[in-house]
Coordinates of C-alpha atoms and ligand atoms in Angstrom, one line a residue:
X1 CA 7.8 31.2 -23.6
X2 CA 4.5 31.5 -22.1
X3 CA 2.3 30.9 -19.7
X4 CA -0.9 29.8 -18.7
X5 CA 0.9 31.1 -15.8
X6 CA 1.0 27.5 -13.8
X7 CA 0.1 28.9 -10.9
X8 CA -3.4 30.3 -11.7
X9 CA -4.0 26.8 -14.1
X10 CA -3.4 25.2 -10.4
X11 CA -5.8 27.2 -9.0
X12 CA -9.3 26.5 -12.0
X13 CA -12.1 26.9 -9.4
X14 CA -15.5 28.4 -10.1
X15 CA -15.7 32.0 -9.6
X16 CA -17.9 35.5 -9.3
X17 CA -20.0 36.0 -12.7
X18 CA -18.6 38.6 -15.6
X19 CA -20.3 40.7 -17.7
X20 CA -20.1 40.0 -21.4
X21 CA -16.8 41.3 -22.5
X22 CA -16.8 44.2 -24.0
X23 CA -16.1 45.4 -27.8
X24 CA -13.1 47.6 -28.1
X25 CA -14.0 51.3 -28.1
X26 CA -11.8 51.6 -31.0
X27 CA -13.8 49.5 -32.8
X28 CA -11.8 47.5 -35.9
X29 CA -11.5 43.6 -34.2
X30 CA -11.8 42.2 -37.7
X31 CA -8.9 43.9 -38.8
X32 CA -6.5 43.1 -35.8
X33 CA -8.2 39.4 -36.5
X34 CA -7.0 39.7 -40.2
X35 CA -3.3 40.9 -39.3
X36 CA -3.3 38.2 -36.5
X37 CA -4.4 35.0 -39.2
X38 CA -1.5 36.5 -41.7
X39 CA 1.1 36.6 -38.9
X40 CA 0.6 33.0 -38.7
X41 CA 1.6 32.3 -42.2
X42 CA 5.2 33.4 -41.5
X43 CA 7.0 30.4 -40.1
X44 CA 9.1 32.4 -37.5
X45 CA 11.1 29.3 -36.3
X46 CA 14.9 30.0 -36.0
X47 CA 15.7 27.5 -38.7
X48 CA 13.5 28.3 -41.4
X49 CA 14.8 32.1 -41.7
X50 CA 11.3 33.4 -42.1
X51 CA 11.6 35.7 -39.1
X52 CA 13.0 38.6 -41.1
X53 CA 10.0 38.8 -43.3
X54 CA 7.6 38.7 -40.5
X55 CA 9.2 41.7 -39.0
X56 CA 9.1 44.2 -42.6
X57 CA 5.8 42.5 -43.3
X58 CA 4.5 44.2 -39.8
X59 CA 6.4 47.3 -40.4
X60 CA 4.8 48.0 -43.6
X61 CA 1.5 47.2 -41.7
X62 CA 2.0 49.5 -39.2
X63 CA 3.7 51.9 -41.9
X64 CA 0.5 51.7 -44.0
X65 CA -1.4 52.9 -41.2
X66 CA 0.4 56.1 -40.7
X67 CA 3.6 55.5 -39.5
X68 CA 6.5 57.0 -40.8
X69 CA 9.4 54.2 -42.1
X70 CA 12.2 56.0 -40.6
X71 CA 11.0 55.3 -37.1
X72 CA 11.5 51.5 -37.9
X73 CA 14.2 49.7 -37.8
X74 CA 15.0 46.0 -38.4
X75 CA 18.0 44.7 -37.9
X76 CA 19.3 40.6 -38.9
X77 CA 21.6 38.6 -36.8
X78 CA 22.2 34.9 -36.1
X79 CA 19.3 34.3 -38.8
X80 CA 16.7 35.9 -37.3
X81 CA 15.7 39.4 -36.9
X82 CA 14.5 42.0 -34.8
X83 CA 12.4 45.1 -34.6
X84 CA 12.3 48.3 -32.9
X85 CA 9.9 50.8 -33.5
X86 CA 9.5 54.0 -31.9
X87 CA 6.3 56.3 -31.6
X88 CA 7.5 59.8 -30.7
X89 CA 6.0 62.1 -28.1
X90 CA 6.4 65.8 -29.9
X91 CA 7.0 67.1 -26.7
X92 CA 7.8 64.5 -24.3
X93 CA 6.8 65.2 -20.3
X94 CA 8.2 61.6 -19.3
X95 CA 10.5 59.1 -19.6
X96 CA 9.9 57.0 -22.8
X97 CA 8.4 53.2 -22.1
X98 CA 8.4 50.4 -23.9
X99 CA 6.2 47.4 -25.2
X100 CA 7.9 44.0 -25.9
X101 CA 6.9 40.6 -27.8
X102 CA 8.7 38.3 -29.9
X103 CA 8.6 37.6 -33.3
X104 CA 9.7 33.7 -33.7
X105 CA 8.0 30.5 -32.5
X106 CA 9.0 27.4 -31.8
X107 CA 8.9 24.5 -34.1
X108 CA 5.6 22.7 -35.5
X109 CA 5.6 19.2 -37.1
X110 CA 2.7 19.7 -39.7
X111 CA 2.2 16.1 -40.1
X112 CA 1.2 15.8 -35.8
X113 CA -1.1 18.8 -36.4
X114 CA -4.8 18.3 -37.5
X115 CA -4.5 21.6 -39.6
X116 CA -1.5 23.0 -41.2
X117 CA 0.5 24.7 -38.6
X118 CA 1.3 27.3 -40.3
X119 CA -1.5 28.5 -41.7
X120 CA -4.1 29.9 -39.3
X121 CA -7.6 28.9 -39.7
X122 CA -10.5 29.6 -37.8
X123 CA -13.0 26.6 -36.8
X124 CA -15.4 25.9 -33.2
X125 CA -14.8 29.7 -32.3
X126 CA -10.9 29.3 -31.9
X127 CA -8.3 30.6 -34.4
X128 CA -5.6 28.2 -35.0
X129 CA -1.8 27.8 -35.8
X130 CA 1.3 28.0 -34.5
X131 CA 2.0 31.1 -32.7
X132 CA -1.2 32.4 -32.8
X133 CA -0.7 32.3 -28.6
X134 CA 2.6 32.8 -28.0
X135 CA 3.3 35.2 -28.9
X136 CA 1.6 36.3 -32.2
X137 CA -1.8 37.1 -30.4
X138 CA -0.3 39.8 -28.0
X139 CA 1.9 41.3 -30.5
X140 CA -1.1 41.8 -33.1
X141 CA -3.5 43.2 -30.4
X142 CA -0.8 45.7 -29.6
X143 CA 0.3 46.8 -33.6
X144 CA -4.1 46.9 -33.8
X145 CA -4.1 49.1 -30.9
X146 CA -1.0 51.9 -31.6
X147 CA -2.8 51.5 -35.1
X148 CA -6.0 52.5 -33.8
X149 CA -4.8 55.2 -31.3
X150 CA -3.0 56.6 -33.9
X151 CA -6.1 57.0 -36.6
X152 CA -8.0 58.2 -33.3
X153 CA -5.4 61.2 -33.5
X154 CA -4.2 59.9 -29.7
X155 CA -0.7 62.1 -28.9
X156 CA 1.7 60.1 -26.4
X157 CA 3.1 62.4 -23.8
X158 CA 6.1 59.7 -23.6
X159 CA 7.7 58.0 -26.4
X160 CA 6.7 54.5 -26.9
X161 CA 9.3 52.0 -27.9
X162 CA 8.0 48.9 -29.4
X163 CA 10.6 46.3 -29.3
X164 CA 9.8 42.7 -31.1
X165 CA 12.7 40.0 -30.4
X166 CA 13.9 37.2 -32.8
X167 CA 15.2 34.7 -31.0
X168 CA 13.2 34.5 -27.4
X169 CA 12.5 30.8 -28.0
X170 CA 15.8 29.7 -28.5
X171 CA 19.2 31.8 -28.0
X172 CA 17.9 35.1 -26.9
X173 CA 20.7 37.1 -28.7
X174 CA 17.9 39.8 -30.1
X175 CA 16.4 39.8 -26.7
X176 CA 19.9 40.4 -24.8
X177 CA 20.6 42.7 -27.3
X178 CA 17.4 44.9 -27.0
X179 CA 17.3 45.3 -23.8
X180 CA 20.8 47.0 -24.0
X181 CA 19.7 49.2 -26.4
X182 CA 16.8 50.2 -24.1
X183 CA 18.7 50.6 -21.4
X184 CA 20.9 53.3 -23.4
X185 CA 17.6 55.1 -24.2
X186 CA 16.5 55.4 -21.0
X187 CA 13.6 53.4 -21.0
X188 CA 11.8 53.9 -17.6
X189 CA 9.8 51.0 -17.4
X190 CA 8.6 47.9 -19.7
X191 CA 5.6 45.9 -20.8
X192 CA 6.0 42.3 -22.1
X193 CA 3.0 41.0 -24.4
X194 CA 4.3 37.8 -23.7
X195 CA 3.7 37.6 -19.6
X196 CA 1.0 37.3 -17.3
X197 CA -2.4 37.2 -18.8
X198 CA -5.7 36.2 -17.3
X199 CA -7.5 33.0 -16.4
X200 CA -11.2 31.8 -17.2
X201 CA -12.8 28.7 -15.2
X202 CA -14.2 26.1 -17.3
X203 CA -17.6 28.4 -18.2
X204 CA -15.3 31.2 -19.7
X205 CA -15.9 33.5 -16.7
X206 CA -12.4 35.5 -15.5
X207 CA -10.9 34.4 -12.6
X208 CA -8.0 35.4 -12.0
X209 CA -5.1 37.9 -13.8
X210 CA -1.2 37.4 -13.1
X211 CA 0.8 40.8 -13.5
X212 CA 3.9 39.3 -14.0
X213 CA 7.0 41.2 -11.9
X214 CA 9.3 38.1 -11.9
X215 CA 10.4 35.2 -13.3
X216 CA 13.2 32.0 -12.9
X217 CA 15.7 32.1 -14.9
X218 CA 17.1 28.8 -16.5
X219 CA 20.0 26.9 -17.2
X220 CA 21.2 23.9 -18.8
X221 CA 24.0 21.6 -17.8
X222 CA 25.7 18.3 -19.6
X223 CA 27.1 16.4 -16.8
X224 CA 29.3 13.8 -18.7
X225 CA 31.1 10.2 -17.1
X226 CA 34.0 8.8 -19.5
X227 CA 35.5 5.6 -18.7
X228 CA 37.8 3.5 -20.8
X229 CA 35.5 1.6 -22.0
X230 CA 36.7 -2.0 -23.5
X231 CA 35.2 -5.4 -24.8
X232 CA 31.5 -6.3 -23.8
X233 CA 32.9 -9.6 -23.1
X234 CA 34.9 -8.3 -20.0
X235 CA 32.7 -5.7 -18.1
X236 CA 34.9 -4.2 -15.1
X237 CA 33.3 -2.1 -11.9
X238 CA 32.7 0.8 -13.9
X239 CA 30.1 1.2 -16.4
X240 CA 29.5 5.1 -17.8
X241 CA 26.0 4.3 -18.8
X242 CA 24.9 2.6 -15.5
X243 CA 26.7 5.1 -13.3
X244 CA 25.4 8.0 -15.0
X245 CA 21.5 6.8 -14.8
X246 CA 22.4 6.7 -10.9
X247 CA 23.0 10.4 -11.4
X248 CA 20.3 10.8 -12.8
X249 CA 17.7 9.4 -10.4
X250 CA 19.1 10.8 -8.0
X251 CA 18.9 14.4 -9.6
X252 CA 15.4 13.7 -10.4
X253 CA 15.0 12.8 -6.7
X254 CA 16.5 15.8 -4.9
X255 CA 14.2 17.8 -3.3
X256 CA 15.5 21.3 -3.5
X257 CA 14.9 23.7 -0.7
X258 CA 11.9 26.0 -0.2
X259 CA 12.3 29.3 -1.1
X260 CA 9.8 32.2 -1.0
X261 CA 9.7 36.5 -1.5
X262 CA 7.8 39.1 -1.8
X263 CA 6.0 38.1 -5.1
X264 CA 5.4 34.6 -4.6
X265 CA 4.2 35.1 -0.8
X266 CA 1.8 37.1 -2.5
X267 CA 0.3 35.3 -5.4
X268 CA 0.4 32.3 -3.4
X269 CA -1.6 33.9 -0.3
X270 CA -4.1 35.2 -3.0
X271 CA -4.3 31.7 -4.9
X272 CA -5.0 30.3 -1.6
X273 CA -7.7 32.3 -0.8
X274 CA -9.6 31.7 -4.0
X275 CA -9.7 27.5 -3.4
X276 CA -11.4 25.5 -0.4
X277 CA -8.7 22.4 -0.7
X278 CA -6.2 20.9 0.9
X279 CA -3.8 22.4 -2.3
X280 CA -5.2 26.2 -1.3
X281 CA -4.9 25.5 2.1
X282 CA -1.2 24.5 1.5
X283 CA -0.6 27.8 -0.2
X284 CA -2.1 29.9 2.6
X285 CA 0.4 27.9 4.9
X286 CA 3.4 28.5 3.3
X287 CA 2.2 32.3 2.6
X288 CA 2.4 32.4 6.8
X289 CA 5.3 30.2 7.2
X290 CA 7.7 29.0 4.3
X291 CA 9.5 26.6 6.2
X292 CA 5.7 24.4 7.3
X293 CA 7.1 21.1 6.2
X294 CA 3.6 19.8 5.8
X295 CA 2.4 22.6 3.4
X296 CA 6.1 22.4 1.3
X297 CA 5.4 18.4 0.9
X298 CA 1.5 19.2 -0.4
X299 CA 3.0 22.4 -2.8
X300 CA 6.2 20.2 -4.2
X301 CA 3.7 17.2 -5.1
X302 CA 1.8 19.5 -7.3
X303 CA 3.1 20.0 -10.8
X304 CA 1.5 23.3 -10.7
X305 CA 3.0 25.0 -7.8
X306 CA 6.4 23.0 -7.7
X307 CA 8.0 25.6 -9.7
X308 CA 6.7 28.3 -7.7
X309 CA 8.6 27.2 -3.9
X310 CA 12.0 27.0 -5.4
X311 CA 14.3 25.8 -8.1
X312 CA 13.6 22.8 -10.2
X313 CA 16.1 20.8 -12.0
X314 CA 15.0 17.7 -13.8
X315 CA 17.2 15.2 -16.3
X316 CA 16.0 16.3 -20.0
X317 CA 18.1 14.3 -22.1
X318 CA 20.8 11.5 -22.4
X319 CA 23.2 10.1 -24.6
X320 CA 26.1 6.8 -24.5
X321 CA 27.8 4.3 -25.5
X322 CA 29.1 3.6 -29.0
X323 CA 28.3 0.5 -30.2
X324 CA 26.2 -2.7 -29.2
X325 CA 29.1 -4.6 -27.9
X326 CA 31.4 -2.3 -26.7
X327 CA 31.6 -1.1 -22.9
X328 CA 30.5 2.6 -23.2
X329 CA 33.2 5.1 -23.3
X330 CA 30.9 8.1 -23.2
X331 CA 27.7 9.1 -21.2
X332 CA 26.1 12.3 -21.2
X333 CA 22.9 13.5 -19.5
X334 CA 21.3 17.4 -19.9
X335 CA 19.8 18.7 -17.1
X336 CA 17.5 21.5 -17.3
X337 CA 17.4 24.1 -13.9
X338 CA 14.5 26.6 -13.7
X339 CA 15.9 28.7 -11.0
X340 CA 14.4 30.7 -8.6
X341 CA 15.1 34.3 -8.5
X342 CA 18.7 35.4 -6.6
X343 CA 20.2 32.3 -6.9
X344 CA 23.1 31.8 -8.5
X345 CA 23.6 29.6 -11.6
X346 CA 27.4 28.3 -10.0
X347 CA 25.1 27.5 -6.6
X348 CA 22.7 25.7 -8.4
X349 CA 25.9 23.9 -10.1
X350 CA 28.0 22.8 -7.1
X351 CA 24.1 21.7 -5.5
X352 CA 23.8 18.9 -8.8
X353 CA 27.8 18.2 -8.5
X354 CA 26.9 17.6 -4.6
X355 CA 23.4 15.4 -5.2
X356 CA 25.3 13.6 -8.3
X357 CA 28.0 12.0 -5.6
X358 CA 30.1 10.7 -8.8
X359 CA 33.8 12.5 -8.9
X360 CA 33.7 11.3 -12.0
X361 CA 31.3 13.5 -13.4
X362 CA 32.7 16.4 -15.5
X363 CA 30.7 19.5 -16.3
X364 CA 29.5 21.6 -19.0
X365 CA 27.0 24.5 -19.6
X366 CA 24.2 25.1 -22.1
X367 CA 22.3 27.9 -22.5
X368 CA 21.8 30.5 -19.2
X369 CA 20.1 33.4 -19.0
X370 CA 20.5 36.0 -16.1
X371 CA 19.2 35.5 -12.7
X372 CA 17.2 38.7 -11.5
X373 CA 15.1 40.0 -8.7
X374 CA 11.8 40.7 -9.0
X375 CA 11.1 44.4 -10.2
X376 CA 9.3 46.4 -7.9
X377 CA 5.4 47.2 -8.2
X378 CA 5.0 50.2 -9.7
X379 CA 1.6 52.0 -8.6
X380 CA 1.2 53.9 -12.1
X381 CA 1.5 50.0 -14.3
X382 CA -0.5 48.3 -11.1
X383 CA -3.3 51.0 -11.2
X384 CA -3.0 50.7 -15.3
X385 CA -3.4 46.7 -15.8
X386 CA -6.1 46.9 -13.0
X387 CA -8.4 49.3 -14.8
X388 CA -7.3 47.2 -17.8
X389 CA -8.7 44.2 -16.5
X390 CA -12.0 45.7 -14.8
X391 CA -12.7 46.6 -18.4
X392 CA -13.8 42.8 -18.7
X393 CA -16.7 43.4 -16.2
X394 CA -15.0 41.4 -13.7
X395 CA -13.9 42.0 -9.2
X396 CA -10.9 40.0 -10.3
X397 CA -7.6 42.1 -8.8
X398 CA -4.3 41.6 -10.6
X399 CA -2.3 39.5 -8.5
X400 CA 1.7 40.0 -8.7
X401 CA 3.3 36.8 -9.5
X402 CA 6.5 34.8 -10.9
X403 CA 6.7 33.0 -13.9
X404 CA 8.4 29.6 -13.8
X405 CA 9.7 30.0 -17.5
X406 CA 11.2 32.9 -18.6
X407 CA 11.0 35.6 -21.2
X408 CA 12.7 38.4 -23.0
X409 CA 12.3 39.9 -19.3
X410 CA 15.1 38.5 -17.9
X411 CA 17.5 40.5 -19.9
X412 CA 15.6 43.5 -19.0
X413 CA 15.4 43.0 -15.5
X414 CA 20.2 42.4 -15.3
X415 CA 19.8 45.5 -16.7
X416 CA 18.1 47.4 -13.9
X417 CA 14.5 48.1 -16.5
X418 CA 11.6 47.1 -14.1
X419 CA 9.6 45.1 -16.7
X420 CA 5.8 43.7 -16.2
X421 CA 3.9 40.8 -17.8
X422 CA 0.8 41.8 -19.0
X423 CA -0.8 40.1 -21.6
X424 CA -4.1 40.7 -22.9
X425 CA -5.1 37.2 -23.1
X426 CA -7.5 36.0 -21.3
X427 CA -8.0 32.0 -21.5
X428 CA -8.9 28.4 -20.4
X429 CA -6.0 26.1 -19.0
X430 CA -7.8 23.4 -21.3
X431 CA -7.4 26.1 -24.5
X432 CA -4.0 26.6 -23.3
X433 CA -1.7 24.9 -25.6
X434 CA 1.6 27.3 -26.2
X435 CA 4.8 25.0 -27.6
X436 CA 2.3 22.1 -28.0
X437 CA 0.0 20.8 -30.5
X438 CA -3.0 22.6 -32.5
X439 CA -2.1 25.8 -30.5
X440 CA -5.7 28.2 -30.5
X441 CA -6.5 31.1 -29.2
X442 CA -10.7 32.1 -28.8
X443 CA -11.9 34.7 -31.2
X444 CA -13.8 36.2 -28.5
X445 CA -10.4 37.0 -26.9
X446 CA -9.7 39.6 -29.6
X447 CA -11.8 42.7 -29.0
X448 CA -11.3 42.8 -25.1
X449 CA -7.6 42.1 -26.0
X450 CA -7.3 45.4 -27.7
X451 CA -9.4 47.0 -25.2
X452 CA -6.8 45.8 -22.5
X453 CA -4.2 47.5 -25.0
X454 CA -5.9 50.8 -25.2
X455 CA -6.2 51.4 -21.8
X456 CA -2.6 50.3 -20.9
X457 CA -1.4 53.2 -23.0
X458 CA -4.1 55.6 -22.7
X459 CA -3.1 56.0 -18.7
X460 CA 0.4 55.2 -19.0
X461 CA 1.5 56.9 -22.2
X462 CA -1.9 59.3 -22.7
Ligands
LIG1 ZN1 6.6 33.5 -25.9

């Protein structure tokens, strides 16, 4: 579930010149390019059962590279599949690290697409199909660059666990159950493909670069009225349908309170600085002081910073009544909570029992996935993604920040693993169209993509 991170798409301004990105020093963008387009053609969604393929079709890629087949394994569950792969250090001076991405995507209607979804093709200077952003790109730069490394005769003086989930999109069963299995090998520290990631203004010069140290976690709730319902004919005080649409405005009216820490005082103090409006200036205020009333009004009226000053819960979905002339028996609304980080799921759920102000209303639980704290900054993966990104020829400084979605992280981070987004992607907020339609990436993206790769690993596993 990526990103554009919101929080840098809020902040498009025109920025400092950058060189002309550079090629890889590797070399072979035309075959990461290649191994990208095929990815495409497997239609990873959780019901199509394609997944599995995907992951022995990338095995054997990385298997005909060099690799030996033992140090793969894929497992199935829940119709899907996962991968773990592990590049050992012959004699191993630190603790082993990992790299993360998913394998599935979510679902593409091919008749709403202009060009078959799942099938990439390149046209205008963009690759296209579903996936080929989220998180196909990532996970193909980094396969391109262990591939590389390895025919440059590169020895890691860690071991390098590649973990590819099955199910981040949806259930996040191979993403739970990953991150136990790196926590019982010890794995210091991770970094997922599918965070963070860099921004270009409008002219395709870099702007801005999210490390990604944090993230919400979500939840869904199904907050149900019954009533006895009866004839149309003789309505009585109560109506399910009508009360529950009450609940449900006044969900979607509740202003939840500010919240702010470390990371978000951060990226929002550097967002701030990088814009001359009132939106920056609001960002700068609430950097100094997160209870300005002013600056929380401006920051909660902007769909791109909302997410970033607290928890968000918004009505998704409803459902009632029976039949066209029957009083309804049954209402149901889904609420979906992205949640800031420390918060607790039950604390979010007695805050909606408390706005709702219907007894009546009885509650269940979707999915939720763990709430975590941010992980700490590490200087060795700060240092790394920033000489990673001055590779582009660009000033731009990674900026720690949160994600208001949440990834494959989250099960990492319960678990104690500091984990990092750090994709390699740099790209427009108007190119940026993850989960939606026509979904693109630039080919001009690939070769400084493996670049960002190569020197990730080089300083942290070299
Ligand atoms: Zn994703």
């Amino acid at each position: 579930m990526k990103i554009i991170p919101a929080l840098i798409a809020a902040v498009l301004i025109a920025a400092p010149a950058a060189a002309a990105p550079p090629q890889s020093a590797l070399g072979d963008a035309a075959e990461a390019r290649a191994l990208l387009m095929d990815s495409v053609g497997f239609a990873s969604v959780q019901e199509r059962g394609q997944t599995p393929a995907l992951a022995r079709f990338y095995r054997d890629w990385l298997v005909a590279r060099g690799f030996a087949a033992s140090d793969f394994a894929i497992d199935e569950m829940a119709g899907t599949a996962m991968l773990h792969f592990t590049w050992k250090a012959a004699r191993p001076k630190a603790a082993p690290m990992a790299l993360t991405g998913h394998l599935d995507v979510v679902e593409a209607k091919a008749a709403d697409w202009v060009r078959d979804p799942f099938k990439a093709s390149a046209a205008d200077g963009y690759i296209f199909g579903r996936g080929v952003m989220d998180n196909k790109f990532d996970v193909a730069m980094m396969l391109a660059t262990l591939a590389q490394l390895k025919a440059n005769g590169f020895q890691p003086r860690r071991d390098i666990h590649l973990f590819l989930s099955g199910d981040e999109e949806t259930d996040g069963v191979t993403s739970a159950a990953q991150a136990k299995q790196a926590k019982a090998l010890g794995i210091e520290f991770m970094l997922n493909s599918d965070g963070g990631g860099g921004a270009l203004d409008a002219a395709g010069k870099a702007f801005a670069y999210k490390l990604q140290a944090s993230e919400k976690s979500y939840a869904d709730f199904t907050l149900t009225i019954t009533d006895p319902g009866g004839h149309s004919s003789t309505p009585g005080p109560s109506n399910a349908i009508a009360r529950l649409g009450l609940v449900a405005a006044r969900i979607a009216g509740h202003r939840w309170p500010a919240q702010v820490d470390e990371i978000t005082r951060a990226s929002l103090a550097a967002a701030g600085a990088a814009r001359n409006d009132a939106l920056g200036a609001a960002m700068r205020r609430f950097a100094e002081d997160p209870t300005d009333p002013a600056a929380i009004a401006t920051l909660r009226a902007n769909p791109g910073t909302i997410g970033q000053i607290g928890t968000t819960c918004v009505p998704t979905m409803i459902t009632g009544g029976h039949a066209p002339n029957a009083l309804p028996q049954r209402a149901t609304l889904t609420v979906n909570c992205r949640i800031f980080p420390g918060t607790a799921i039950a604390a979010v759920q007695a805050e909606l029992a408390r706005i709702a102000e219907d007894p009546g209303v009885s509650f269940g639980t979707g999915i939720d996935w763990p709430v975590t704290p941010p992980s700490p900054l590490r200087s060795d993966v700060v240092d790394a993604v920033a000489a990673a990104v001055k590779t582009r020829g660009t000033t731009v400084q990674p900026t720690p920040g949160m994600d208001a979605g949440a990834t494959d992280s989250v099960f990492w981070r319960a678990l104690g693993i500091p984990s990092y987004g750090v994709s390699g992607l740099f790209i427009r907020a108007e190119d940026a169209f993850a989960h939606g339609l026509n979904e693109r990436v630039p080919e001009a993206a690939i070769a400084p993509a493996l670049k960002h790769w190569e020197v990730l690993l080089r300083r942290l596993a070299g």
